[in-house]
PDB file of C-alpha atoms in Angstrom:
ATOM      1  CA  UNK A  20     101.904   9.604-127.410  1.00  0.00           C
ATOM      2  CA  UNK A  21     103.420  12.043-125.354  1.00  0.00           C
ATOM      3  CA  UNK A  22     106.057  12.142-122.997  1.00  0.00           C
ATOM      4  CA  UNK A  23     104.048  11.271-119.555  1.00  0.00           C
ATOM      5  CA  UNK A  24     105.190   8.590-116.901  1.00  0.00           C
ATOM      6  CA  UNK A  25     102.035   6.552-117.789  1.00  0.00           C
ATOM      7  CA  UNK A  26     102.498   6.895-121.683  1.00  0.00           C
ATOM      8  CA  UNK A  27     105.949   5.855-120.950  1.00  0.00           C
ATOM      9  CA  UNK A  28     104.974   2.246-119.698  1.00  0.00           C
ATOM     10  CA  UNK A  29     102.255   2.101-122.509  1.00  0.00           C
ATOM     11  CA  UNK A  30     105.114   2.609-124.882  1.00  0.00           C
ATOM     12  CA  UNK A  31     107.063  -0.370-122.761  1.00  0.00           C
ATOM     13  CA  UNK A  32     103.851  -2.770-122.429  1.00  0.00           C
ATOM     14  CA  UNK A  33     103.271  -2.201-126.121  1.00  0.00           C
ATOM     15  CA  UNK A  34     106.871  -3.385-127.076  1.00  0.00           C
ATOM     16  CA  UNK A  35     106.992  -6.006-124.748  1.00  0.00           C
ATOM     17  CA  UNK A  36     103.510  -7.184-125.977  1.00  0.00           C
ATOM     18  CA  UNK A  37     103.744  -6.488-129.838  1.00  0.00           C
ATOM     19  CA  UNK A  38     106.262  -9.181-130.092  1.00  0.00           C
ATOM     20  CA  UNK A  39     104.000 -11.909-129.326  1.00  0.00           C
ATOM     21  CA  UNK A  40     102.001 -12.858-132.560  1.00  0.00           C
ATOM     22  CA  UNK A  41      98.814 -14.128-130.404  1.00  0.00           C
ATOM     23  CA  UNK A  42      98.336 -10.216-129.705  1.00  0.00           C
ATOM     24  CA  UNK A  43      96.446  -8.503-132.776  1.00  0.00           C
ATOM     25  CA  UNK A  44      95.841  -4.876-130.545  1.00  0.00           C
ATOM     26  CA  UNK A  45      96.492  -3.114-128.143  1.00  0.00           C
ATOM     27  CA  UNK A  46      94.265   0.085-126.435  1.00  0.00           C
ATOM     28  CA  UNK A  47      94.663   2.176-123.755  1.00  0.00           C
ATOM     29  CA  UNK A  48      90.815   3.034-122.243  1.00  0.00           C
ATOM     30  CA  UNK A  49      90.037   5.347-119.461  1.00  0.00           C
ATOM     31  CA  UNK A  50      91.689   8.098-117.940  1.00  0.00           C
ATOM     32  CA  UNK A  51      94.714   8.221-120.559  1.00  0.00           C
ATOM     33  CA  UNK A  52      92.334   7.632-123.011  1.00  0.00           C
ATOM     34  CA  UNK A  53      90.473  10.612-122.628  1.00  0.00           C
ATOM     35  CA  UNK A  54      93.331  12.851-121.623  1.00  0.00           C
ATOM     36  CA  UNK A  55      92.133  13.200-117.121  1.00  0.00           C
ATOM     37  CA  UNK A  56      94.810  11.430-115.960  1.00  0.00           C
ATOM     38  CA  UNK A  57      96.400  12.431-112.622  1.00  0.00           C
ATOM     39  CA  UNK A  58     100.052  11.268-111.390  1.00  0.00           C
ATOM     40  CA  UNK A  59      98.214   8.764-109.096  1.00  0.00           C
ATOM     41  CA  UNK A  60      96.108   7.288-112.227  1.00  0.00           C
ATOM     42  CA  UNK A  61      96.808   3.916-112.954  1.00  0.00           C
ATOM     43  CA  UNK A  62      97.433   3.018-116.452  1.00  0.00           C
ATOM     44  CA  UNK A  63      94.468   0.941-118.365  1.00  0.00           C
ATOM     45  CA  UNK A  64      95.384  -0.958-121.001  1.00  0.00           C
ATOM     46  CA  UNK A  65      93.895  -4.289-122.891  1.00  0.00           C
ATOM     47  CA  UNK A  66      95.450  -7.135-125.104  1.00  0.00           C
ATOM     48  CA  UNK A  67      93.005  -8.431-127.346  1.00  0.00           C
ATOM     49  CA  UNK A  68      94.664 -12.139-128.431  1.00  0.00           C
ATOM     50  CA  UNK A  69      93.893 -14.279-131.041  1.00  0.00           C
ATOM     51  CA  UNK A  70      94.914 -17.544-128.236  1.00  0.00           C
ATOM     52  CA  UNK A  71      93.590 -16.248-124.832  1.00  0.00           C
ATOM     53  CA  UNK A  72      90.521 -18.754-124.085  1.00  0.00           C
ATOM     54  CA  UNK A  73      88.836 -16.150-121.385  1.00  0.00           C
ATOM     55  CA  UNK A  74      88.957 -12.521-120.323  1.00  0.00           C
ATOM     56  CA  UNK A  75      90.966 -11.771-117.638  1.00  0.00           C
ATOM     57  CA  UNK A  76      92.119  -8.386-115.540  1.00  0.00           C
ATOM     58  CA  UNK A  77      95.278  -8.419-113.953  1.00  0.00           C
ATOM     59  CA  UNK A  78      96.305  -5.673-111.767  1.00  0.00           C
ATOM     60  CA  UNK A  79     100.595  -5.029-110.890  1.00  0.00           C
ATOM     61  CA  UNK A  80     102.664  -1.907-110.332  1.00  0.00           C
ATOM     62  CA  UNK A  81     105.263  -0.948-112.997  1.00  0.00           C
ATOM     63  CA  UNK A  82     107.985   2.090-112.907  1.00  0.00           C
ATOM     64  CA  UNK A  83     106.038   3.553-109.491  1.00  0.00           C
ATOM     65  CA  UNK A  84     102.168   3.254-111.261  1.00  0.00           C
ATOM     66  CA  UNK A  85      99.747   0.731-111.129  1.00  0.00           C
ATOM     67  CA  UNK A  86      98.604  -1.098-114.153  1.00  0.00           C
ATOM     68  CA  UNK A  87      95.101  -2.454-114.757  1.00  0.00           C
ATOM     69  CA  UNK A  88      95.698  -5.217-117.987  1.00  0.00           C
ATOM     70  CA  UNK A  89      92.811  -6.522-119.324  1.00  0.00           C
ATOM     71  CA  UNK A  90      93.522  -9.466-121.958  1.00  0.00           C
ATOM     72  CA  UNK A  91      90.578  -9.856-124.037  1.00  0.00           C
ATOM     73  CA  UNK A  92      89.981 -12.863-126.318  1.00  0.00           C
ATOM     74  CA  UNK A  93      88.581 -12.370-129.839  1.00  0.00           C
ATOM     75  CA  UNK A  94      85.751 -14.206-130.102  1.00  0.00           C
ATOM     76  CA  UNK A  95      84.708 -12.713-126.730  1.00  0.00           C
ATOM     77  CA  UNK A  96      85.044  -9.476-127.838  1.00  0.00           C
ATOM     78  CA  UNK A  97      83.139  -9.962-130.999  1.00  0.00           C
ATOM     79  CA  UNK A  98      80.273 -11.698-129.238  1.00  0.00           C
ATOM     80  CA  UNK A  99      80.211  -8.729-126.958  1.00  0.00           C
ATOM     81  CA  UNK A 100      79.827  -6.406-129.840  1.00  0.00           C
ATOM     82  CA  UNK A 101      76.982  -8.509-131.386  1.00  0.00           C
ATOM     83  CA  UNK A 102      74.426  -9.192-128.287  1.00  0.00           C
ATOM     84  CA  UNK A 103      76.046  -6.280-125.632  1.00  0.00           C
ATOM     85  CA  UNK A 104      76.899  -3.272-127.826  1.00  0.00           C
ATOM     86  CA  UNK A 105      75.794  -1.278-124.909  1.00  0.00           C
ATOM     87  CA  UNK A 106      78.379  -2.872-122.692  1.00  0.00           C
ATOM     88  CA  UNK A 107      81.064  -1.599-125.266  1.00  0.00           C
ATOM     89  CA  UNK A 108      81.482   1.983-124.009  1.00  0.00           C
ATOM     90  CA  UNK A 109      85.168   2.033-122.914  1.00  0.00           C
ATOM     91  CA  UNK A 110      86.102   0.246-126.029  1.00  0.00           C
ATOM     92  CA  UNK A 111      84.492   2.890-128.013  1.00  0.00           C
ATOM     93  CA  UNK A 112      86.839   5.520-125.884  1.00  0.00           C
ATOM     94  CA  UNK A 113      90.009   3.590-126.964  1.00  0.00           C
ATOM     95  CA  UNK A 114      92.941   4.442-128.582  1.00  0.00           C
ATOM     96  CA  UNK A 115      94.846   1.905-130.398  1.00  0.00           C
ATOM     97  CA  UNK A 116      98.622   2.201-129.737  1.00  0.00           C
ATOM     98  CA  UNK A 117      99.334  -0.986-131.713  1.00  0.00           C
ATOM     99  CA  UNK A 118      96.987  -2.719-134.641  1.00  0.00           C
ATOM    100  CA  UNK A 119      99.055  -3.734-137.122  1.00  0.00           C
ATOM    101  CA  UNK A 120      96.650  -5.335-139.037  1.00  0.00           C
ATOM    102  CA  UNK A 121      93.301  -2.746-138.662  1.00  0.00           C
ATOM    103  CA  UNK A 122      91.777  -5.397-136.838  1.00  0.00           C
ATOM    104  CA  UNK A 123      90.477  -2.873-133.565  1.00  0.00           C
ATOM    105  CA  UNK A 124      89.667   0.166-136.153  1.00  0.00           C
ATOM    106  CA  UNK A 125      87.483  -2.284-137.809  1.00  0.00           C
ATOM    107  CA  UNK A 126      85.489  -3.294-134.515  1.00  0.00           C
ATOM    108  CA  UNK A 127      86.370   0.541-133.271  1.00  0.00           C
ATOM    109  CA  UNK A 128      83.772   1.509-136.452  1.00  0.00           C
ATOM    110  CA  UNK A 129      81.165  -0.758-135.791  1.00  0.00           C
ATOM    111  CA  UNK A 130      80.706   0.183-132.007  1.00  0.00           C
ATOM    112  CA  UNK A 131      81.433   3.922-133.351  1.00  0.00           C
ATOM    113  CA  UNK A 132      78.339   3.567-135.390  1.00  0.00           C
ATOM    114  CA  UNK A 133      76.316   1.178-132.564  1.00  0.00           C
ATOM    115  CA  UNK A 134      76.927   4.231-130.388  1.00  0.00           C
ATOM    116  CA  UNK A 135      76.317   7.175-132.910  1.00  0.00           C
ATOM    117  CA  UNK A 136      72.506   5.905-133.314  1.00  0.00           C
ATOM    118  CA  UNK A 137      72.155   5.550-129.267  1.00  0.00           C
ATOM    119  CA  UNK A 138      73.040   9.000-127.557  1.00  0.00           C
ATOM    120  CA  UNK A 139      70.721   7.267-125.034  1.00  0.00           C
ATOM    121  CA  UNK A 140      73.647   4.551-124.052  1.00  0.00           C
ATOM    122  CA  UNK A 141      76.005   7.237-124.379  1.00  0.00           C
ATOM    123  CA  UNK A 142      74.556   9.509-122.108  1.00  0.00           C
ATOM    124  CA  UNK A 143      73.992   6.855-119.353  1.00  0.00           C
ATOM    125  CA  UNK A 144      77.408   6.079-119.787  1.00  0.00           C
ATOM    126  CA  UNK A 145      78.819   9.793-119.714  1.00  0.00           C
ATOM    127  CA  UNK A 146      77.034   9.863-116.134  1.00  0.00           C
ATOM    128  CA  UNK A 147      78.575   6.921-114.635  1.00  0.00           C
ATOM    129  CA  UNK A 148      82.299   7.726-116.129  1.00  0.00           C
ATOM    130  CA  UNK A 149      81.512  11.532-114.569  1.00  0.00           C
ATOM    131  CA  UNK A 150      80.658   9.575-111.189  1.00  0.00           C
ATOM    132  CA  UNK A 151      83.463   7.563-111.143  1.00  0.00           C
ATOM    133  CA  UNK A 152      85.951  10.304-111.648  1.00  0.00           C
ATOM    134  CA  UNK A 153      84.578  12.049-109.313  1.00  0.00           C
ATOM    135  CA  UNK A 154      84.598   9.163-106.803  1.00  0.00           C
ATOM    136  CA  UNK A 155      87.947   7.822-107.982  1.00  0.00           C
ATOM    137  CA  UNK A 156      89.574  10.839-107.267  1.00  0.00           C
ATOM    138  CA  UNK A 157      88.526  10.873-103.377  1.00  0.00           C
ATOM    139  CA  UNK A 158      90.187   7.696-103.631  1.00  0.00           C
ATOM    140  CA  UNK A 159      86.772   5.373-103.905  1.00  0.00           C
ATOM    141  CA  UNK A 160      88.171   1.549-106.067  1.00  0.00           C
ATOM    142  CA  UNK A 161      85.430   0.495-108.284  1.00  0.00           C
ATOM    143  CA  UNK A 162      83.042   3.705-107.978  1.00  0.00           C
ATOM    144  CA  UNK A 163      79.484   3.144-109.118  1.00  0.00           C
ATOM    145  CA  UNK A 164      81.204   1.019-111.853  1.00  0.00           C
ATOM    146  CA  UNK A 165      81.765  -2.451-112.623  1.00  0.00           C
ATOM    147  CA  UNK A 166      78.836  -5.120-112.497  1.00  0.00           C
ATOM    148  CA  UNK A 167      76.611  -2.702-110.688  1.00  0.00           C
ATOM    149  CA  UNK A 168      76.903  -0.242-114.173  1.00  0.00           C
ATOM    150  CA  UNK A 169      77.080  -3.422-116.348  1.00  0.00           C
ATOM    151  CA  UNK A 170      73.989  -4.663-114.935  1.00  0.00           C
ATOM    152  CA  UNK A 171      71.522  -1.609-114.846  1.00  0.00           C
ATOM    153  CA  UNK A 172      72.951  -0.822-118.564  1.00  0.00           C
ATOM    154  CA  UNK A 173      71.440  -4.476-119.616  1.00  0.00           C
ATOM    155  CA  UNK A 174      68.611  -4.022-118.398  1.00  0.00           C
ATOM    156  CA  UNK A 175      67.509  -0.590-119.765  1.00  0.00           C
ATOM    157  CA  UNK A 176      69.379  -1.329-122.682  1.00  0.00           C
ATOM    158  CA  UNK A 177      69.253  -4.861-124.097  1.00  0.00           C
ATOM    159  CA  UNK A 178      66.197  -6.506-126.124  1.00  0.00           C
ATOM    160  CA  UNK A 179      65.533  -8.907-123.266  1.00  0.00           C
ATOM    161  CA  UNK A 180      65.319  -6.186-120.052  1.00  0.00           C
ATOM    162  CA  UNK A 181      67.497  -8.117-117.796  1.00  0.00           C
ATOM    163  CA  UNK A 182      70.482  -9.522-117.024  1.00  0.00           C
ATOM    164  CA  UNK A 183      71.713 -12.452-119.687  1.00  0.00           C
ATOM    165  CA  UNK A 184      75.218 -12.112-120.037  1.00  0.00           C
ATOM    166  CA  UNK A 185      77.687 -14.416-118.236  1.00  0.00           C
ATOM    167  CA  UNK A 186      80.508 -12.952-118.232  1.00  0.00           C
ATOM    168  CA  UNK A 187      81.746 -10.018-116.196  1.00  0.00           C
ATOM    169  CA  UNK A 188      79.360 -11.186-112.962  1.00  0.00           C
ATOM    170  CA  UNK A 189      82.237 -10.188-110.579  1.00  0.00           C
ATOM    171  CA  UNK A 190      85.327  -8.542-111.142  1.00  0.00           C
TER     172      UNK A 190
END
């Protein structure tokens, strides 16, 4: 990690976070993720927890940045990489800054190889992230992303050609 403001609260959240056992990893997604940050990026990070019962986004400033947390539930997570691998894009951009027990670089591999068999998903995705930085930087919340991007990838990507999923309807 280097020595940015926003790696400086990941380094915080993660100790603040690693001592709670119901926490088995930690990633950073998005701009940090893939290096684009700006000083006005907000820091994107997600708890995956072994107790959590639903997924949940919570968005509050911290040391003069904002912070997007995302605490993801296991079994959520694992049913989203069974029946919505194409809906696992930013998790397949994640770094892990805390996984003591391998438990994300497991799941990290199985999207890893989900996505090396569909450049397809990963070039629709590729577009929208290029969109939303784009957007995003003119100062544009929720660019071309969220359920709109969730949506059209179900239905050009999954079995069924529509929109199944419950979960992530509104944001």
């Amino acid at each position: 990690m280097d020595t940015s403001p926003h790696w400086s609260v990941v380094r915080e959240l993660v100790e603040e976070h690693a001592l709670d056992r119901s926490i088995v990893a930690i990633t950073v997604f998005g701009s940090l993720a893939s290096g684009t940050e700006r000083p006005d990026s907000d820091v994107d990070i997600e708890f995956f927890s072994s107790t959590a019962s639903e997924w949940s986004i919570e968005e509050y400033p911290h040391s003069g940045l904002v912070v997007d947390a995302e605490t993801t539930p296991l079994a959520f997570f694992e049913h989203k990489i069974e029946q919505y691998p194409f809906l696992c894009y930013a998790h397949f951009r994640s770094i892990p800054v805390f996984d003591p027990s391998g438990y994300f670089n497991r799941k990290h591999g199985a999207i890893g190889r989900y996505f090396g068999e569909r450049p397809d998903v990963v070039a629709f995705w590729e577009e929208r992230y290029q969109v939303m930085r784009r957007e995003k930087a003119q100062g544009i919340k929720n660019p071309q992303g969220g359920v709109e991007a969730y949506d059209e990838a179900e239905r050009r990507f999954s079995a069924q050609g529509r929109v199944t999923r419950d979960f992530w309807r509104s944001v």
